[in-house]
Structures are given as structure tokens and as C-alpha cells.
mmCIF file of C-alpha atoms in Angstrom:
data_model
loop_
_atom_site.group_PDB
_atom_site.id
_atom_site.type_symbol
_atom_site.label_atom_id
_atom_site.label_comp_id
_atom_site.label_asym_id
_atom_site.label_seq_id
_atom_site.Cartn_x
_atom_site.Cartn_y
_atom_site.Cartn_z
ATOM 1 C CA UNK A 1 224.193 108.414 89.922
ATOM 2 C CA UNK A 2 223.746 106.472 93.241
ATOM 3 C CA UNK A 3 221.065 108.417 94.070
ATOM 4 C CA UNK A 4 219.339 108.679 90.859
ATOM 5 C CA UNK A 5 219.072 105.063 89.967
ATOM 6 C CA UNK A 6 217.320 104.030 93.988
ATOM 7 C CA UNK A 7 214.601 107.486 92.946
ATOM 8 C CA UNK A 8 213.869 105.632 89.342
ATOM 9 C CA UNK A 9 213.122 102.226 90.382
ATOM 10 C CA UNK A 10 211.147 104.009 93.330
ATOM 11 C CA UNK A 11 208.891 105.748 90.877
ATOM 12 C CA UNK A 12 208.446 103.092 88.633
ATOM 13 C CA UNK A 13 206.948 100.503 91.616
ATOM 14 C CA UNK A 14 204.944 103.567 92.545
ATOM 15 C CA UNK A 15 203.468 104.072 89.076
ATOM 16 C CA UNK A 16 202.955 100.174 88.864
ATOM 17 C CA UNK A 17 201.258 100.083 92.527
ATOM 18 C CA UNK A 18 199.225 103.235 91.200
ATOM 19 C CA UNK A 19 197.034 101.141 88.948
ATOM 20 C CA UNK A 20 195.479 99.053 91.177
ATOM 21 C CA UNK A 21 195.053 101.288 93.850
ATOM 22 C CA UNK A 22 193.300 103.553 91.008
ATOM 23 C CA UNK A 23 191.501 100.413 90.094
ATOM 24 C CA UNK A 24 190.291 100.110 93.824
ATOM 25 C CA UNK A 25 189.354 103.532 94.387
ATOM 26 C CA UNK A 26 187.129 103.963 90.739
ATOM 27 C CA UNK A 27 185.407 100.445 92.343
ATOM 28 C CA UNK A 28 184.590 102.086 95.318
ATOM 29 C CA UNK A 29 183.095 105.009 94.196
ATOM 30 C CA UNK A 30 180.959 102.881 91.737
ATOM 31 C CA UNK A 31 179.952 100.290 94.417
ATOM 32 C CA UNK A 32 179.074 103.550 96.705
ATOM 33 C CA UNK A 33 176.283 104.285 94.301
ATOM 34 C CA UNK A 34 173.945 101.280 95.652
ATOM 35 C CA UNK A 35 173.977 102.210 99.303
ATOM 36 C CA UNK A 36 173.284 105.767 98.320
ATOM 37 C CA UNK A 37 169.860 105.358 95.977
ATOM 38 C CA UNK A 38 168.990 102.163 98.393
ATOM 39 C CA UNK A 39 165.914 102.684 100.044
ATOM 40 C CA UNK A 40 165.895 100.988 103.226
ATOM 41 C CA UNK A 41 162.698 101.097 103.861
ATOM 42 C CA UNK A 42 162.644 97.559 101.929
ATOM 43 C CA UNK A 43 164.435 94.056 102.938
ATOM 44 C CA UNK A 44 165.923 94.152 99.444
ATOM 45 C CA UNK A 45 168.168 96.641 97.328
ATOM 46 C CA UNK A 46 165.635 98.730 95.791
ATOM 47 C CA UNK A 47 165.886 102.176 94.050
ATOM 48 C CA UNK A 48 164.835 104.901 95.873
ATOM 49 C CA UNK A 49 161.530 106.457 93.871
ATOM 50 C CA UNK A 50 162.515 109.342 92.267
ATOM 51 C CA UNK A 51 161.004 112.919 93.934
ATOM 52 C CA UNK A 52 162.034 116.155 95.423
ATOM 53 C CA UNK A 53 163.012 114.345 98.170
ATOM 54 C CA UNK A 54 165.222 111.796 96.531
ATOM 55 C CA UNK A 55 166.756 113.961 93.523
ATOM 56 C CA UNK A 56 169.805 115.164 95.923
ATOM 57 C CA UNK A 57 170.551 111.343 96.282
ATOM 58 C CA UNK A 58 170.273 111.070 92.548
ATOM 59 C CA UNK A 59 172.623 113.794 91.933
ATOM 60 C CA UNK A 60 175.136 112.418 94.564
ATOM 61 C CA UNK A 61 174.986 108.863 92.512
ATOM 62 C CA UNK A 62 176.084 110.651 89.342
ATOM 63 C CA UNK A 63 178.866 112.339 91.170
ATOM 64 C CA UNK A 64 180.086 109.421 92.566
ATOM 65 C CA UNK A 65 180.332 107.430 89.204
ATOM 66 C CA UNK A 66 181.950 110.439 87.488
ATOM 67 C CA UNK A 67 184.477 109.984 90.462
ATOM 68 C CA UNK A 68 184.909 106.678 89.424
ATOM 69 C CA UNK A 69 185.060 107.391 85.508
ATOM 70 C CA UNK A 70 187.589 110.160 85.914
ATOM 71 C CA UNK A 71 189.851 108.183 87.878
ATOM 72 C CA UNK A 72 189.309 104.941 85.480
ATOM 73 C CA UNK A 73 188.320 106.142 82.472
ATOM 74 C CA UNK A 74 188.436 103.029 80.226
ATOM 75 C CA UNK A 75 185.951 101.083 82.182
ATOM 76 C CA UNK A 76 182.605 100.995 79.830
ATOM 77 C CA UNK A 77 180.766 100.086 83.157
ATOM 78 C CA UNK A 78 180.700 103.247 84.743
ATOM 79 C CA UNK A 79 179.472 105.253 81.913
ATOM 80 C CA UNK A 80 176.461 102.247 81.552
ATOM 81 C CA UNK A 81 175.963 103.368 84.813
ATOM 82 C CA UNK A 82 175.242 106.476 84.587
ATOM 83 C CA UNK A 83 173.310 106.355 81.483
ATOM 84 C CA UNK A 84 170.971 104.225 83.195
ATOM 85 C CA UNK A 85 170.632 106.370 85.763
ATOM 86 C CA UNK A 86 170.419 109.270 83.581
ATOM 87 C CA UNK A 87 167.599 107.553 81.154
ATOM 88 C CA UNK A 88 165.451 106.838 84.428
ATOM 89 C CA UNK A 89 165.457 110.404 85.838
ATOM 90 C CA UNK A 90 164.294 111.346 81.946
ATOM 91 C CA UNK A 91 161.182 108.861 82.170
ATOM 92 C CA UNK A 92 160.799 110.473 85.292
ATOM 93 C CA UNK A 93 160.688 114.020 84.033
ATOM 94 C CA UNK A 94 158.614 113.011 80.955
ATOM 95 C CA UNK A 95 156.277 111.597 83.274
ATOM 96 C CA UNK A 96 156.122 114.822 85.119
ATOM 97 C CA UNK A 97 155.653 116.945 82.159
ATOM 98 C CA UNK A 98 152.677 114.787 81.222
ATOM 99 C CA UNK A 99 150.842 115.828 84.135
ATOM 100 C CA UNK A 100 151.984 119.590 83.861
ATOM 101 C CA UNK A 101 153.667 119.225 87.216
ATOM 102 C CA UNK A 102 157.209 121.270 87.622
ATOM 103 C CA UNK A 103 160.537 119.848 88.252
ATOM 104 C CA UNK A 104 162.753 120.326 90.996
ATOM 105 C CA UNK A 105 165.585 122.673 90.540
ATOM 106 C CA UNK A 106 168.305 120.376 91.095
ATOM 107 C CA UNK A 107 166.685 118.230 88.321
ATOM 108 C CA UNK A 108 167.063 117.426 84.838
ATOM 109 C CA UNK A 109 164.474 118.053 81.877
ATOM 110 C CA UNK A 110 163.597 115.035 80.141
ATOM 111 C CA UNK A 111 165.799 116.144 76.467
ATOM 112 C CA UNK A 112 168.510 116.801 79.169
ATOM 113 C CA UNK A 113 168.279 113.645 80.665
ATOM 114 C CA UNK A 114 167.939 111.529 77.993
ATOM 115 C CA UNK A 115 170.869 113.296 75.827
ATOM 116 C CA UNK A 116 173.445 112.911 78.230
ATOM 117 C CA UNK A 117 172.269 109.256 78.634
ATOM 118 C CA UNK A 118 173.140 108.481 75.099
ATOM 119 C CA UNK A 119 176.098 110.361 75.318
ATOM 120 C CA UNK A 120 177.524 108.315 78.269
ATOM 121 C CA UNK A 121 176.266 104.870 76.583
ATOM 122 C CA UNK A 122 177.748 106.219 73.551
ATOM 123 C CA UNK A 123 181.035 106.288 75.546
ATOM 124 C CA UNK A 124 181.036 102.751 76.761
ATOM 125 C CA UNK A 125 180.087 101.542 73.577
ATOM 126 C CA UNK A 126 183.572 103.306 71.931
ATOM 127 C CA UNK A 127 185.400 101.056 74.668
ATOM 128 C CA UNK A 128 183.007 97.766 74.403
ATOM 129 C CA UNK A 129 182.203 97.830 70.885
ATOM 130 C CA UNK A 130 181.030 94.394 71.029
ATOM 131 C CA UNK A 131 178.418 94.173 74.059
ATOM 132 C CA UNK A 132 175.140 93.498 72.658
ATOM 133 C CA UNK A 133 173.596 94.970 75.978
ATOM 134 C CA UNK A 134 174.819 98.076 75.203
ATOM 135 C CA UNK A 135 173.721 98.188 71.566
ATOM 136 C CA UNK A 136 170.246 96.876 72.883
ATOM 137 C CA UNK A 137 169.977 99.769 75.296
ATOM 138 C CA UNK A 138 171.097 102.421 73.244
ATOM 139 C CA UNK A 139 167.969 101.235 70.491
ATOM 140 C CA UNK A 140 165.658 101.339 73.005
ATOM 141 C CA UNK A 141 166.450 104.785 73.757
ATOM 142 C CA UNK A 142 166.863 106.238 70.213
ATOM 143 C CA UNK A 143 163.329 104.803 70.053
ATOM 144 C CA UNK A 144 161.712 105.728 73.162
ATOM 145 C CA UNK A 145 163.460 109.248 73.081
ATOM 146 C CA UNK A 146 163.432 110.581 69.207
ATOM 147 C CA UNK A 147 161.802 108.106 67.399
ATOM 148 C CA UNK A 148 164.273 107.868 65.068
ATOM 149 C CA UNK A 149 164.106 104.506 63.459
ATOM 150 C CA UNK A 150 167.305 103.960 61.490
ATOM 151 C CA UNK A 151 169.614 105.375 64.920
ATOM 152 C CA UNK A 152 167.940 102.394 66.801
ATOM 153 C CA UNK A 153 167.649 99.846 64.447
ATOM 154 C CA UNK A 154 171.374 100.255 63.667
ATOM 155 C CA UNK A 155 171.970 99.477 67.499
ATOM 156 C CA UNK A 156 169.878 96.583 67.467
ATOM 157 C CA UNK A 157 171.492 94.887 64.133
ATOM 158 C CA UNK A 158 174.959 95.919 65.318
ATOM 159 C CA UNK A 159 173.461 93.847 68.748
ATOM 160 C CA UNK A 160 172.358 90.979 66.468
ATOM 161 C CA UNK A 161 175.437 90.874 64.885
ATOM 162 C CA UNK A 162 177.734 90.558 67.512
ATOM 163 C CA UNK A 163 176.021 87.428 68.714
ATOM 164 C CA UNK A 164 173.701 86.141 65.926
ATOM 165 C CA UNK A 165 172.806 83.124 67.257
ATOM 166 C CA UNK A 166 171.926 84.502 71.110
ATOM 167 C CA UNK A 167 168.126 83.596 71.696
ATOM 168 C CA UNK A 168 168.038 85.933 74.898
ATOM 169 C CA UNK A 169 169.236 89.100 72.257
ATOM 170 C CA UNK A 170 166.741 88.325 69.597
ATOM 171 C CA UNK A 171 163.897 87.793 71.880
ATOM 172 C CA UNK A 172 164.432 90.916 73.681
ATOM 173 C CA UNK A 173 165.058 92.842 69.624
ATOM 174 C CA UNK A 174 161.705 91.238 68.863
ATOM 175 C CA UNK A 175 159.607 91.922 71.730
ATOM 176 C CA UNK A 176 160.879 95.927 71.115
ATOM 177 C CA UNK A 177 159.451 95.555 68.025
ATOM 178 C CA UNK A 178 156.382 94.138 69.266
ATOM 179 C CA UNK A 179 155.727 96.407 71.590
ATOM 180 C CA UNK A 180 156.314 99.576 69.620
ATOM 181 C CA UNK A 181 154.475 98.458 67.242
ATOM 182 C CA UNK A 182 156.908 97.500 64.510
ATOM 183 C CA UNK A 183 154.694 93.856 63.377
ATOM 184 C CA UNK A 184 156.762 93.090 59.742
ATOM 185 C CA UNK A 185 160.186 93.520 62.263
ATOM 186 C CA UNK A 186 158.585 91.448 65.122
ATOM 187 C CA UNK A 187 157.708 88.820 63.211
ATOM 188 C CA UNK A 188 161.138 88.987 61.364
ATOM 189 C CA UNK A 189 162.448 88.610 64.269
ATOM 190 C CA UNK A 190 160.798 85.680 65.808
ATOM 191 C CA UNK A 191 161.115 83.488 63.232
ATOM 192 C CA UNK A 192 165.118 83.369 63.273
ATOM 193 C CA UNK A 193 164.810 82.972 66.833
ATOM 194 C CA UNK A 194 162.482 80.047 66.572
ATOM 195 C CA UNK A 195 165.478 78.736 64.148
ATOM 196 C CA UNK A 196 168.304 79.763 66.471
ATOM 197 C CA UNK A 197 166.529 78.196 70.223
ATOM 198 C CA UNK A 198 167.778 75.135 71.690
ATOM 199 C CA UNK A 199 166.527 75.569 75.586
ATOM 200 C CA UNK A 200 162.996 73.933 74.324
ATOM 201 C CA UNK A 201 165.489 70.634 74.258
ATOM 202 C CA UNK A 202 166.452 70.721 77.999
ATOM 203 C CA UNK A 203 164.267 69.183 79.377
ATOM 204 C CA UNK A 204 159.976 68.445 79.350
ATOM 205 C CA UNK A 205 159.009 71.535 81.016
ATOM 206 C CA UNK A 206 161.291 73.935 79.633
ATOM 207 C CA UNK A 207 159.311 73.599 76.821
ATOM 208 C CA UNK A 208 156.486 76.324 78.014
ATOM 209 C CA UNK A 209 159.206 78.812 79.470
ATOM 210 C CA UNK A 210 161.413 78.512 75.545
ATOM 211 C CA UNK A 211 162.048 80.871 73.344
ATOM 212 C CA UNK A 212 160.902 79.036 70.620
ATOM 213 C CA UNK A 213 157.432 78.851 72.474
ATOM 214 C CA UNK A 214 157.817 82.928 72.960
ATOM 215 C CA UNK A 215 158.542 83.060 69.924
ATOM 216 C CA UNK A 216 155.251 81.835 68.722
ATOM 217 C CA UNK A 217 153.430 83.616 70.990
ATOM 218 C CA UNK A 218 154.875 86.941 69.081
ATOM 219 C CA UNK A 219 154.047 85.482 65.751
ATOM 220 C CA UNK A 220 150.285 85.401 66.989
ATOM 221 C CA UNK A 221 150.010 89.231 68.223
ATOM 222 C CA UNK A 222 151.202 89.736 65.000
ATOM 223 C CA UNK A 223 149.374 87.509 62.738
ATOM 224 C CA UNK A 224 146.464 85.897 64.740
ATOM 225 C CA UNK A 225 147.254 82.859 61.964
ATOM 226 C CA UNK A 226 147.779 79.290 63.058
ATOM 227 C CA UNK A 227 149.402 78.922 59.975
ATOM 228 C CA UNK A 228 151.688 81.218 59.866
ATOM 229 C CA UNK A 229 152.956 80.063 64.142
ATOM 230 C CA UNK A 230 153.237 76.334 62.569
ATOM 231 C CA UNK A 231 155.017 76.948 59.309
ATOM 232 C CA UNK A 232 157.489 78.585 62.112
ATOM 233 C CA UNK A 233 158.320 75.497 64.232
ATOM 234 C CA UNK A 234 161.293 73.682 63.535
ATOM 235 C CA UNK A 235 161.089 69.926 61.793
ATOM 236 C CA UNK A 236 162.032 67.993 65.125
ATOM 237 C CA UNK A 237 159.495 66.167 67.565
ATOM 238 C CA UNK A 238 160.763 68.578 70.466
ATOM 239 C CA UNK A 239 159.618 71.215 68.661
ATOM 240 C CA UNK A 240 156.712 69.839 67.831
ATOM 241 C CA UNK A 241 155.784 69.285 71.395
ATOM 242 C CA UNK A 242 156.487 72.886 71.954
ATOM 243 C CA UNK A 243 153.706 73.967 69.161
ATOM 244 C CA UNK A 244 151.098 71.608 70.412
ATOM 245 C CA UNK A 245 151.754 73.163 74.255
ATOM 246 C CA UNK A 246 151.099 76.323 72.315
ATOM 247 C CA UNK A 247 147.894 76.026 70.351
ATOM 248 C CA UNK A 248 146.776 74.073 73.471
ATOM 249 C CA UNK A 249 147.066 77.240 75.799
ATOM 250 C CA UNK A 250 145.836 79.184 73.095
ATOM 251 C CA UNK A 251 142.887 76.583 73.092
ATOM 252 C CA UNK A 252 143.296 76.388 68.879
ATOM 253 C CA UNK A 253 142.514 73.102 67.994
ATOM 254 C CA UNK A 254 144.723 71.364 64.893
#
């Protein structure tokens, strides 16, 4: 019994000290992923361009942060990691396939690609249910990747909903829209974010660089109607200011 009870409390400090040390290591081999794809040939921490040349670099990135999620599974970060890697070496490949030119062996297609990056952001989301970024990104890439409309607008209202009132979310929700072409959604859109903005009250020139004002700027591309930007601004001279800045740059006189 003497010599049992010194062995227990032994392992139990060692499984206690284990945890961080785990911790430490997981960091390490996710931190290790921005000196490999660095490309020094700039002052700053750039990507290195995906090519032949690079894809071995690529492929040592993902093995890294699959180090790093095998020894710490439950951090979402890692697996948002490598889906972003993941969905970059599919625009890559799409690109590629656009032109007709071939792949390099150690590289993924495109439907490759992009299906394991939903699968891993998939994975963080089932351990961060509630980070908007990760809804937002897993939208865009239903959308860019199938085109399947009710997978990605799910993301983006389960986004919306977990901070309704974030200006930043809805603007970035809206301009998706925008930009793929979804008007009825963009305009949607920017009109509860014109409702929900407060940085146009800062301060005099945070007016221009608001969300309310980008807001109204998205309700033009969609409508080309002065009417239909104005009945959008909120009743407060602040706000006010910010639509008059607006039709001024657009040179629309009221």
C-alpha cells in the first residue's frame, strides 16, 4: 500500500501536467503553419502563391494542423484552419481547370478541396456553435461551391442570429448577396443594418466610412432609387448627415 498510494498521486500530477503540455504542443504545430506557407520574399507575412512549386509546402501546412487537431481535438481553430486552407487550394484548382491546365499530383481537385473544407468547418462549427464567422464562411462556400441556396442561407441566418444586432455580420451577409446577385436579399439586408448601425454617431468623419452609409450605397446597386436609399435612413440628424454625404458623392441632388 506504501507503494501504491506515492504511484497514484504520481500519475494523477502527470495526467494534470499532460494537458497543458498537450495544449502547448497542438499550439505549436498550429503556429508552425505561418513560417511554413510564408513567403519571404516579402517584408510582411504573406501566403506563398499556390503552384507546383509551393503545393509540397501546402501539404506540409495541413499536416501540421492535423498534428495539432489530433493532439487537441476540441479546439474549433484548427479545423478553421485548415478549411481555409483547404477552400483556397480549391479556388486554386478551379482556376486551373478553367484554363484546361493539369494539376500537380500531390494536389487536390477542386470537389476534393472544397468537400473536405466544409467538412473541417463543419467540425469547428459542432464545437463553436455560436461563431458567426464560421457560419459566414461556411455560406460563402455552400454558395461559391454548389450553389445550393437554402445550405448557405441557413449558415448566414444561423450567423445573423447569433448576433442580430452586429453591423460588421450583416454588412458582410449583405454584400454576399450583392455580389452574387441575390438583389430582394441584399436589399433585405441593408435596411436592418441601416436600423441596427451606431458607428455613423462617433464622430464627423466616421460618417463616410459607416455602415449605415454602406448600407445605402447597397440599396442603390440594387434599386438605382433615391427614394427608396432615403426612406432607409434613420429619423435622427446624424443620420441625416450621413444621407446628404451620400447623395452628395453620388452627385443626386434633393
Amino acid at each position: 500500500m506504501k507503494v501504491i498510494k506515492p504511484l497514484v498521486i504520481f500519475l494523477v500530477i502527470g495526467i494534470f501536467l499532460s494537458f497543458p503540455a498537450r495544449a502547448l504542443m497542438a499550439d505549436y504545430y498550429y503556429n508552425r503553419v505561418s513560417r511554413i506557407l510564408d513567403d519571404r520574399s516579402t517584408e510582411h507575412r504573406d501566403f506563398k502563391a499556390i503552384s507546383g512549386d509551393t503545393m509540397a509546402s501546402y501539404n506540409d501546412a495541413i499536416k501540421s494542423l492535423n498534428k495539432a487537431a489530433a493532439i487537441v481535438p476540441s479546439r474549433p481553430v484548427y479545423y478553421k484552419a485548415l478549411s481555409d486552407i483547404y477552400a483556397k487550394l480549391g479556388r486554386w484548382a478551379e482556376n486551373m481547370d478553367a484554363v484546361n491546365a493539369p494539376l500537380p499530383a500531390d494536389a487536390p481537385s477542386s470537389q476534393e478541396a472544397f468537400r473536405t473544407a466544409i467538412k473541417h468547418l463543419n467540425k469547428a462549427i459542432s464545437l463553436e456553435p455560436t461563431n458567426p464567422d464560421y457560419h459566414l464562411a461556411l455560406g460563402r462556400l455552400y454558395d461559391a461551391t454548389a450553389g445550393d441556396r437554402p445550405y448557405s442561407d441557413n449558415e448566414f441566418q444561423r450567423a445573423l442570429k447569433a448576433y442580430p444586432v452586429n453591423a460588421p455580420l450583416r454588412s458582410a451577409v449583405a454584400k454576399h448577396y450583392l455580389l452574387t446577385g441575390k438583389n430582394g436579399d441584399a436589399l433585405e439586408q441593408a435596411r436592418i443594418l441601416a436600423r441596427i448601425d451606431e458607428s455613423y454617431r462617433a464622430s464627423a468623419p466616421a460618417r463616410l466610412a459607416s455602415y449605415l452609409f454602406g448600407a445605402f450605397e447597397i440599396a442603390w446597386r440594387v434599386s438605382g432609387d433615391t427614394e427608396v436609399v432615403k426612406g432607409m435612413a434613420p429619423d435622427n440628424p446624424d443620420a441625416k448627415e450621413v444621407l446628404r454625404l451620400f447623395l452628395e458623392w453620388k452627385g443626386i441632388e434633393e
